[in-house]
CSV table of C-alpha atoms (C1' of nucleotides) in Angstrom, one decimal:
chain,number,residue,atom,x,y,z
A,1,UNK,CA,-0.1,-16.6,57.9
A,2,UNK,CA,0.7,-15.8,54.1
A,3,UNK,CA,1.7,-12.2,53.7
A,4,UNK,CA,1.5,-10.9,57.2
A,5,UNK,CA,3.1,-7.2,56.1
A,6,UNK,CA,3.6,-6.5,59.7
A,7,UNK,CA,5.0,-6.7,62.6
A,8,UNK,CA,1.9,-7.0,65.6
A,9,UNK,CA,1.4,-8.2,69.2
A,10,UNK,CA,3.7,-8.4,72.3
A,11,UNK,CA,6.2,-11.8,72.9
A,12,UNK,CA,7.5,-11.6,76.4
A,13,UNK,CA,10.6,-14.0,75.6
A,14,UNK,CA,12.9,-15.5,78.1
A,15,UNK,CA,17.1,-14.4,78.0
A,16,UNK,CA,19.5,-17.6,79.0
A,17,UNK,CA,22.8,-17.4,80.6
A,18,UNK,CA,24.2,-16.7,77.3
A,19,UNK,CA,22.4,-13.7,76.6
A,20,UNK,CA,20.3,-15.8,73.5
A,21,UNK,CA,16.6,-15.3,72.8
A,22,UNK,CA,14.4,-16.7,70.7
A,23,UNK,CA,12.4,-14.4,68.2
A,24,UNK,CA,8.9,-14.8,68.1
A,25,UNK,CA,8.0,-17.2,65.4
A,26,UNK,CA,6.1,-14.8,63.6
A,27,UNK,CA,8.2,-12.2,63.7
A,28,UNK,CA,11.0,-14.4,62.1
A,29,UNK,CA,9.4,-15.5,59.5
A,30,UNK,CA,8.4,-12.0,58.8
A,31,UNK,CA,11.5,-10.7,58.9
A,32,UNK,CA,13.1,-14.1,56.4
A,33,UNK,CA,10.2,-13.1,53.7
A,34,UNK,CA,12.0,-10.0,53.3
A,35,UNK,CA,15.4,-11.3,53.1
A,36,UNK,CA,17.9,-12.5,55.4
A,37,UNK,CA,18.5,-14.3,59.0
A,38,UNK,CA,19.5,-10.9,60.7
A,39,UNK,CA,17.2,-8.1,61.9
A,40,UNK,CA,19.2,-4.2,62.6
A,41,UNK,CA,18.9,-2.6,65.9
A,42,UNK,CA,19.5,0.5,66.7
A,43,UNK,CA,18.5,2.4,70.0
A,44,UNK,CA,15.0,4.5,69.8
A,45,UNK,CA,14.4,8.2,71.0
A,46,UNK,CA,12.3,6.6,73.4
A,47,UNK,CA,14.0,6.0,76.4
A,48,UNK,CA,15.0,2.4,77.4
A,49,UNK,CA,13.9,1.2,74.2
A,50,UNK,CA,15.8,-0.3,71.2
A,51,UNK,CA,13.8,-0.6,67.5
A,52,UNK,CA,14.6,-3.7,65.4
A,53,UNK,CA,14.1,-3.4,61.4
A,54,UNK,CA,14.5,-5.7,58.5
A,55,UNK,CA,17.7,-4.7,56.8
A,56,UNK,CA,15.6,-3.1,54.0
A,57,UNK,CA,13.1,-1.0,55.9
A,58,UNK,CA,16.1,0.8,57.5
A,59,UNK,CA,17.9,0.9,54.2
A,60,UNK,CA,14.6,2.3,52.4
A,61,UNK,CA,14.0,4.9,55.4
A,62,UNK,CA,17.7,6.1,54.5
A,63,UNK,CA,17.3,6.1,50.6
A,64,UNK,CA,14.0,8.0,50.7
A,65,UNK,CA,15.7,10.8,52.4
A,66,UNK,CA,18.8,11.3,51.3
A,67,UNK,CA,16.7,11.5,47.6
A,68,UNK,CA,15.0,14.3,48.8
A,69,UNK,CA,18.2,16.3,49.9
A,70,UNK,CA,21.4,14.4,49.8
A,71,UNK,CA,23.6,16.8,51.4
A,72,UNK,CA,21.6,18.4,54.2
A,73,UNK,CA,23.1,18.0,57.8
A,74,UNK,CA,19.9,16.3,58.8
A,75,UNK,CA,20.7,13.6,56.3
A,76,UNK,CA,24.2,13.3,57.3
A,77,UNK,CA,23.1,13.5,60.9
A,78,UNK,CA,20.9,10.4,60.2
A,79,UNK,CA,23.3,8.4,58.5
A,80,UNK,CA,25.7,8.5,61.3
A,81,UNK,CA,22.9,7.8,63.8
A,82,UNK,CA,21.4,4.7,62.1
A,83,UNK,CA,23.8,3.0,60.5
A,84,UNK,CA,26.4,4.2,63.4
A,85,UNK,CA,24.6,3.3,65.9
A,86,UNK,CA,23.5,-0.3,64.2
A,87,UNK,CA,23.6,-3.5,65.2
A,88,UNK,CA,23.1,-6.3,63.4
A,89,UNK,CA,21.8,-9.4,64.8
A,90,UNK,CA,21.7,-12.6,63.3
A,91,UNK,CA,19.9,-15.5,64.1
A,92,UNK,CA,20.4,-19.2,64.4
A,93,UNK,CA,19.3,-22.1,63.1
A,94,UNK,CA,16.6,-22.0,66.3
A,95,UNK,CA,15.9,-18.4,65.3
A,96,UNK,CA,17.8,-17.1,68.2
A,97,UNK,CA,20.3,-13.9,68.8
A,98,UNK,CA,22.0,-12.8,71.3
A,99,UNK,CA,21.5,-9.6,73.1
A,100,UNK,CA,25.2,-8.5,74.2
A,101,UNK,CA,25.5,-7.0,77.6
A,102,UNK,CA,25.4,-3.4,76.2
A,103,UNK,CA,22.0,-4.0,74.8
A,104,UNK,CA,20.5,-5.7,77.7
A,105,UNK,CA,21.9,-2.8,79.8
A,106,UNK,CA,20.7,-0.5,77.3
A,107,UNK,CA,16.9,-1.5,77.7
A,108,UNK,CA,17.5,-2.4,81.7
A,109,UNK,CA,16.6,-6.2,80.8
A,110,UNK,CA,18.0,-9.0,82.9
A,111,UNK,CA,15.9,-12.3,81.6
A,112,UNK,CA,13.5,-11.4,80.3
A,113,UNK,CA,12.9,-9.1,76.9
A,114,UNK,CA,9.3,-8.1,75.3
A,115,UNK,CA,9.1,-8.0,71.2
A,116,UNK,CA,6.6,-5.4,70.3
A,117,UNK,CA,5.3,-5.2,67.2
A,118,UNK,CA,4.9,-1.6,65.8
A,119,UNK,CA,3.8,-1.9,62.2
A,120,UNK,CA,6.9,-2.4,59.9
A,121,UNK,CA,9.8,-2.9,63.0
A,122,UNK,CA,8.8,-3.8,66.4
A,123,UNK,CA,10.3,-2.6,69.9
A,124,UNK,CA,12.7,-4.5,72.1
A,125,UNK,CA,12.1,-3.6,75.7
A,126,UNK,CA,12.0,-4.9,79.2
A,127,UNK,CA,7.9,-6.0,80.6
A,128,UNK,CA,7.6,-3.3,82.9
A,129,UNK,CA,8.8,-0.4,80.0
A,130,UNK,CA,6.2,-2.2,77.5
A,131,UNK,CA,3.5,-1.9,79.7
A,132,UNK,CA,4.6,1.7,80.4
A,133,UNK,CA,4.7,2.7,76.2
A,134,UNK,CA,1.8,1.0,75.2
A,135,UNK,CA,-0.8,2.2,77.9
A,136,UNK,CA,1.3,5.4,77.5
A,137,UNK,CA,0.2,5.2,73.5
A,138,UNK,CA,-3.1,4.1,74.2
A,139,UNK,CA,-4.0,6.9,76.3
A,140,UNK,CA,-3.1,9.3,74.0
A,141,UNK,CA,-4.1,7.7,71.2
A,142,UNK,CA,-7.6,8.1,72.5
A,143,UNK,CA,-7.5,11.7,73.4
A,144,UNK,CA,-6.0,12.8,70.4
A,145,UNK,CA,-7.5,10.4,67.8
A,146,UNK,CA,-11.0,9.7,69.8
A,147,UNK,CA,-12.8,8.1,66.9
A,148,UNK,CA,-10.0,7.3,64.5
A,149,UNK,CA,-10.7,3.8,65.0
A,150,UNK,CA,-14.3,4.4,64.4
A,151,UNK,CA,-13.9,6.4,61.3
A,152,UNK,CA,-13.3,3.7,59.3
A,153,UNK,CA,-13.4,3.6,55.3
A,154,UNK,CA,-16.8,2.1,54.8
A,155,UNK,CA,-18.9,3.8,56.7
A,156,UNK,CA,-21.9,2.1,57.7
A,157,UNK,CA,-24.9,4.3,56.9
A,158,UNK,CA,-28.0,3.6,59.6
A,159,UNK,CA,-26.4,1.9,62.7
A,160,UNK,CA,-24.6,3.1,65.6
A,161,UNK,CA,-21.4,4.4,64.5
A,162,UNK,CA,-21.4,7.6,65.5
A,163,UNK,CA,-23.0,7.0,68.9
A,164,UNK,CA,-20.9,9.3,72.0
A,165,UNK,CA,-18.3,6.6,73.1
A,166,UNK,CA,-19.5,5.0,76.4
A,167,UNK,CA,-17.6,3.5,79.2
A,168,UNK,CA,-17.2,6.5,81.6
B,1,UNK,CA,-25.7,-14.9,52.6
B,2,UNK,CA,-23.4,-14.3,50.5
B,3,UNK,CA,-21.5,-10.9,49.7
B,4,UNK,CA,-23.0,-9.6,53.5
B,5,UNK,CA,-20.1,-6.9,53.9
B,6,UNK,CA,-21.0,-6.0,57.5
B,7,UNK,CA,-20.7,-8.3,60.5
B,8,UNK,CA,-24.1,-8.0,62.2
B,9,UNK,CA,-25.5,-10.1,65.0
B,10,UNK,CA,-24.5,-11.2,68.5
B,11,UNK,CA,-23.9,-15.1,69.1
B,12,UNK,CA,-23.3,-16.7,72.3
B,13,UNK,CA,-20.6,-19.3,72.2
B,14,UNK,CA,-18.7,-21.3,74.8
B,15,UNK,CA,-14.7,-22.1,75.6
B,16,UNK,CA,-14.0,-25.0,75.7
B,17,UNK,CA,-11.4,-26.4,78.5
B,18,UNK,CA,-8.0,-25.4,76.2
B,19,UNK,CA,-9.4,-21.7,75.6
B,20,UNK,CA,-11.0,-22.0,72.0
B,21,UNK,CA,-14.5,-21.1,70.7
B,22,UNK,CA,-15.9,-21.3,67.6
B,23,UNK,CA,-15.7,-17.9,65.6
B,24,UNK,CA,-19.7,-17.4,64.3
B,25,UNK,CA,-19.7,-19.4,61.1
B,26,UNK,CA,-21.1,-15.9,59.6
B,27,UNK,CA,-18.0,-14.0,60.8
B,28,UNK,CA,-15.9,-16.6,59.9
B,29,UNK,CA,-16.8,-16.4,55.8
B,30,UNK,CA,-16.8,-13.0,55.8
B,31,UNK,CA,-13.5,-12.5,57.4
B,32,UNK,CA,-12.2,-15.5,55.0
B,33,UNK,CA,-13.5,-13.2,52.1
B,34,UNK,CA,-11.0,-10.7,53.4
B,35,UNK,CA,-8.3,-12.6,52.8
B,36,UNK,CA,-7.0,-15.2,55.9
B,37,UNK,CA,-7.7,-17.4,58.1
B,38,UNK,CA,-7.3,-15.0,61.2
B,39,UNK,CA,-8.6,-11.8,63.0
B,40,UNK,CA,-6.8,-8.6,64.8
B,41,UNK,CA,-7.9,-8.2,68.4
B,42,UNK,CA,-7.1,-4.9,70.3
B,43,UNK,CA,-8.4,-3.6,73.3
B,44,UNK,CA,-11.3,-1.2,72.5
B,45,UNK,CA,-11.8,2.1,74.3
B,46,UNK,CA,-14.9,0.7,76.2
B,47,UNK,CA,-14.0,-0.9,79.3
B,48,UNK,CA,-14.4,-4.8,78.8
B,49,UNK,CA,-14.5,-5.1,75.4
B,50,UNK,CA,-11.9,-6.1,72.7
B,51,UNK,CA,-12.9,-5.3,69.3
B,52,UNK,CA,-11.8,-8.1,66.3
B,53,UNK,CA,-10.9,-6.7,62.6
B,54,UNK,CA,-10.0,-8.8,59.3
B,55,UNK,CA,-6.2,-8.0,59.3
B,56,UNK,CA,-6.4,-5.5,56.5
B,57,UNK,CA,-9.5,-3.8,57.8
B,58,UNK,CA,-6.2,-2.1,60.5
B,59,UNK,CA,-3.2,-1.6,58.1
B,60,UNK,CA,-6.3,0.5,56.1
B,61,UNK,CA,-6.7,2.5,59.4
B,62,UNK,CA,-3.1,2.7,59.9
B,63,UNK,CA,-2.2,2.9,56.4
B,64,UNK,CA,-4.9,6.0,55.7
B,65,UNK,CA,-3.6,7.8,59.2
B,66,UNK,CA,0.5,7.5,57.8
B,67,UNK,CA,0.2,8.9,54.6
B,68,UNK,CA,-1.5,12.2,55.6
B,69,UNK,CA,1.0,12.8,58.5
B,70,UNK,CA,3.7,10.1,58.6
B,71,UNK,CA,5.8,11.4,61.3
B,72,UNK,CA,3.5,13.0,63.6
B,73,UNK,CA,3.3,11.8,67.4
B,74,UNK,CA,-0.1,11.1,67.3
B,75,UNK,CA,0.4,8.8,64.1
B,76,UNK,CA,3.3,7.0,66.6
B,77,UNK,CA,1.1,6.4,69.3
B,78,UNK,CA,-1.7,5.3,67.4
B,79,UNK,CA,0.6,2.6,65.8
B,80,UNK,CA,2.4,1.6,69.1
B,81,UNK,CA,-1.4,0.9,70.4
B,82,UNK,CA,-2.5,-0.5,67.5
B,83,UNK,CA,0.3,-3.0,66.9
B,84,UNK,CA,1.6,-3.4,69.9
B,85,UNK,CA,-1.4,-3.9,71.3
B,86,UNK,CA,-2.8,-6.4,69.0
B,87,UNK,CA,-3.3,-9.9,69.1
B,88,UNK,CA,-3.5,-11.8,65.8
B,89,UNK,CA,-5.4,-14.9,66.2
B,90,UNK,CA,-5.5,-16.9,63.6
B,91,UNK,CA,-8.1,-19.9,63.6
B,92,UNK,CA,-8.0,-23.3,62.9
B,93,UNK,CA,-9.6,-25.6,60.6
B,94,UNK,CA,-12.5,-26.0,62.1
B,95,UNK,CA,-13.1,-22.2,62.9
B,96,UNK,CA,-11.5,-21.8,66.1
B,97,UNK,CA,-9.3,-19.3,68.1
B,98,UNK,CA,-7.6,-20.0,71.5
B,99,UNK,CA,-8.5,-16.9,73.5
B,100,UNK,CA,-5.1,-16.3,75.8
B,101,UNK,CA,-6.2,-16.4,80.1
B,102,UNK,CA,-4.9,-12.9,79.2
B,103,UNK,CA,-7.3,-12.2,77.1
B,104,UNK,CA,-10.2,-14.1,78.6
B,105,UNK,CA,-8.9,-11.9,82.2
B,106,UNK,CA,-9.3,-8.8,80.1
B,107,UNK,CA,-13.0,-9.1,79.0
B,108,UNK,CA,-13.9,-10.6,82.5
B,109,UNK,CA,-14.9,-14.1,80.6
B,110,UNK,CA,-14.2,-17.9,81.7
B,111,UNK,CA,-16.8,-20.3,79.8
B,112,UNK,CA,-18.4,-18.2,77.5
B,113,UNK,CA,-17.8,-15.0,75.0
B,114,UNK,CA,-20.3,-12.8,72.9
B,115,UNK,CA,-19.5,-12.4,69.6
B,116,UNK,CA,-21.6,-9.1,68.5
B,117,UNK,CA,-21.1,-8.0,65.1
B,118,UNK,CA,-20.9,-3.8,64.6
B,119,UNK,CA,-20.5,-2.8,61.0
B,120,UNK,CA,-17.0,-3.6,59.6
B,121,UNK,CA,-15.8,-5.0,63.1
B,122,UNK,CA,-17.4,-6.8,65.8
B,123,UNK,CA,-16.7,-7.0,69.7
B,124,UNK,CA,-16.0,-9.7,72.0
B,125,UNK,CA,-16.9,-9.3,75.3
B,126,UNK,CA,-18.9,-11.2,78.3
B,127,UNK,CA,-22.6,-12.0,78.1
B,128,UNK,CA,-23.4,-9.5,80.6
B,129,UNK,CA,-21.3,-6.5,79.5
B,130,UNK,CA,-23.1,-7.3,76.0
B,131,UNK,CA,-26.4,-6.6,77.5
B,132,UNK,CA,-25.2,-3.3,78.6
B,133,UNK,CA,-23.7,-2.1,75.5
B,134,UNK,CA,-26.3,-3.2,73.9
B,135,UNK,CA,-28.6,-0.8,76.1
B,136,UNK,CA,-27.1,1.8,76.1
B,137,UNK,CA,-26.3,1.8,72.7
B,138,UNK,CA,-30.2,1.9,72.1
B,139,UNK,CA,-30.9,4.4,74.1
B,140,UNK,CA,-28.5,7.2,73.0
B,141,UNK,CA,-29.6,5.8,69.8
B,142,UNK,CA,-32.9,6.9,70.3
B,143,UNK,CA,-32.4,10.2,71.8
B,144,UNK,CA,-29.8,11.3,69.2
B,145,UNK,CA,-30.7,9.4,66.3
B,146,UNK,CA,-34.6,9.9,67.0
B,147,UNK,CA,-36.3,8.6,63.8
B,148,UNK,CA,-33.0,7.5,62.0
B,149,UNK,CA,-34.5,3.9,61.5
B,150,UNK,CA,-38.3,5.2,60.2
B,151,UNK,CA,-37.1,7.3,58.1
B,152,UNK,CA,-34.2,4.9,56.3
B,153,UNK,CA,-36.6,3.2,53.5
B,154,UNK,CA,-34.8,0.2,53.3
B,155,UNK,CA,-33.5,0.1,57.0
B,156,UNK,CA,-34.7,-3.4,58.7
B,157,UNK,CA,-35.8,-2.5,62.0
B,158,UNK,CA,-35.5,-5.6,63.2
B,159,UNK,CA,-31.7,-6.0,62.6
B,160,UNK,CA,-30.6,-3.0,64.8
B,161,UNK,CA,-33.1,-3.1,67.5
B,162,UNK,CA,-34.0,-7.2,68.1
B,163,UNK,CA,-31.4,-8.5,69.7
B,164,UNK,CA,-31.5,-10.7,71.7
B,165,UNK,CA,-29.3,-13.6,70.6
B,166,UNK,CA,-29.5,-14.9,67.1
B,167,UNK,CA,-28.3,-18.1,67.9
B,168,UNK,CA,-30.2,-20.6,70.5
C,1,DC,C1',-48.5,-28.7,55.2
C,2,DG,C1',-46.1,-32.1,57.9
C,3,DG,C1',-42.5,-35.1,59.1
C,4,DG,C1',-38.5,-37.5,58.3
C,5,DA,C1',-33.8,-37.3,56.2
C,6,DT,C1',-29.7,-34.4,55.5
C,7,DC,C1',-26.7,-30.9,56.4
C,8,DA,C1',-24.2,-27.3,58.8
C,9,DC,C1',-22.2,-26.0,62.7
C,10,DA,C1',-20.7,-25.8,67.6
C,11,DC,C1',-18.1,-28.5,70.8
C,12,DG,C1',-15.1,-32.2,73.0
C,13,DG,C1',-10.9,-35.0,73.2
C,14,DG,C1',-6.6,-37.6,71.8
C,15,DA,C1',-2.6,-37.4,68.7
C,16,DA,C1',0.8,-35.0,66.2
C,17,DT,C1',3.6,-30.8,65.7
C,18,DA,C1',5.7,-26.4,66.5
C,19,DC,C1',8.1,-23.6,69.4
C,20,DG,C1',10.6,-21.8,73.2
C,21,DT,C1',14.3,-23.1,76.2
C,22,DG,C1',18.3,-25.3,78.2
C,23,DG,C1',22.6,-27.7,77.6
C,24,DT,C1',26.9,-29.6,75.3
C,25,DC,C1',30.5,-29.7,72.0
C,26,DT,C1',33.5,-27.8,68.7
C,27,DC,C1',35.8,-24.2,66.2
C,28,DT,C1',38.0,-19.8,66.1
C,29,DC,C1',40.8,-16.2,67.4
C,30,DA,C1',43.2,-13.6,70.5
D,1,DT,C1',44.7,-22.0,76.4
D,2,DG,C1',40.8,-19.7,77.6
D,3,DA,C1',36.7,-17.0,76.2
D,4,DG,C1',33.2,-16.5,73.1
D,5,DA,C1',30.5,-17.7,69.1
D,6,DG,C1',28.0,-20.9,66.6
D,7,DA,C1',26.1,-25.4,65.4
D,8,DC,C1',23.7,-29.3,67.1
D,9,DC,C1',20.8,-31.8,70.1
D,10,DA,C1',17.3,-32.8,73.5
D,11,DC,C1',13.1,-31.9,76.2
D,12,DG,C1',8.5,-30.1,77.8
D,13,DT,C1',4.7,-27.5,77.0
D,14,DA,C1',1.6,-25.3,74.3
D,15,DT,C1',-0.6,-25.0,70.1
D,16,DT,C1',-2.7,-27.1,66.0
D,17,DC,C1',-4.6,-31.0,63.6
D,18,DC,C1',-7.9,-34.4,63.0
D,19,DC,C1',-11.7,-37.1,63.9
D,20,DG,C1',-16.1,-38.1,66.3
D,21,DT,C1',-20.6,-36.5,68.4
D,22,DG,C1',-24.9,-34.1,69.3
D,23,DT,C1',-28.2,-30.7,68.1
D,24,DG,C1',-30.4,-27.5,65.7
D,25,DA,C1',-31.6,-25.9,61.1
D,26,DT,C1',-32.7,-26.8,56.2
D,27,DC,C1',-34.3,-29.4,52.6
D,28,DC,C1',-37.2,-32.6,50.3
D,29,DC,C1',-40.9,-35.3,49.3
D,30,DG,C1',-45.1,-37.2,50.1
DNA sequence: CGGGATCACACGGGAATACGTGGTCTCTCA
DNA sequence: TGAGAGACCACGTATTCCCGTGTGATCCCG
């Protein structure tokens, strides 16, 4: 899959007595093209959910704001919170890490973790919390953006695009 | 037909006893034009029915939807649903996806998929629900789009309205 | 205009490979 | 010396490759 630029689908992935997983396959080699063996975790506002980044996605979300206003409190505030509240996990030769203790309990996962992607990170959580977000997402996603996915950049001229959605 | 920019068409094909079918040999050249060997799936609004996208086809939907509002919660969900919810199937060298029991449970299919092209996307779903889309497709078409096709010059009728399968 | 040869494409199956998963062994550091 | 981390290996299943076959469509030439 040359130049995949991000990170989609859901991996339910199995946790072994040591607390190893392996990463999807895809997602690995997403996240080597950009650099290193490690991916950066850091706990999301969503509840029971940790995001995962490429070291350089969460180092260019930092440096794009702190150029806009270096000293604000928000920046400092977000400084602190993601590289604080990092952790980075590296992988082995197999592509694994290891989900300490304090992670699993932060996302209420046993033996089991879901990788989802979300365009340029992706989500660690347990199966019943991704289920939860992404039906969660979806149904908003249609109320608010009914059509978004329709509205798409070549508009075809005569056919049934802008037909009333139908289901019911 | 070369340069055709739209998918258009429904084809029948069957799944074979590991879960592949043979992408539409049309689909399959136009998606290739697009850049890989592979195709998005989500989950469409209608009930039954996945909808399939060349890969850049949804970073441009995603893409277009971030730089007007990047932060917004409706720009999150959409991307949660989008990429989360996506499947990337990427086919083989003979043209072929695997279609996941998951996938094959969620479109209500076992031994054969419909493969019905709709502008820059097209829709997998059963042979039946097809029929019904189809429908009523052509009737709201008609009652909202009364005259659309007669009065398009160049408009083919028989492209939008025919239908019934253009393979055997 | 017809009828045979050729080609493209959908489909099936066996063989090779990738990937997720489990275990062991060693090295390190407290 | 014991606990944990990391490297290494081994296995089974699922995915992908690769080749063969039939059938329908297309082309070609009389």
């Amino acid at each position: 899959m040359p130049g995949a630029n991000y990170f989609s689908g859901s991996f339910t992935h199995r946790i072994d007595g040591k607390g190893r997983v392996s990463i999807p396959a895809r997602f690995r080699a997403l996240l080597e093209e950009q650099g290193d063996s490690e991916m950066m975790v850091i706990p999301s506002y969503k509840d029971g959910v940790m995001e995962a980044f490429p070291r350089r996605v969460l180092e260019g979300i930092f440096e794009r704001l702190e150029e806009k206003d270096p000293q604000s409190e928000e920046v400092e505030d977000l400084a602190t919170y993601l590289f604080g509240g990092a952790n980075t996990l590296s992988f082995d030769k197999d592509g694994r890490v290891v989900l300490s203790p304090e992670l699993q309990e932060a996302i209420g996962v046993t033996d089991q973790v879901v990788f989802m992607g979300r365009a340029d990170r992706f989500y660690l959580l347990s199966p019943e919390r991704s289920r939860e977000v992404l039906e969660a997402a979806r149904i908003r996603s249609r109320e608010k953006h009914r059509g978004a996915l329709a509205r798409s950049r070549r508009a075809p001229q005569v056919q049934v695009t802008s037909l009333p959605d139908e289901d019911a």
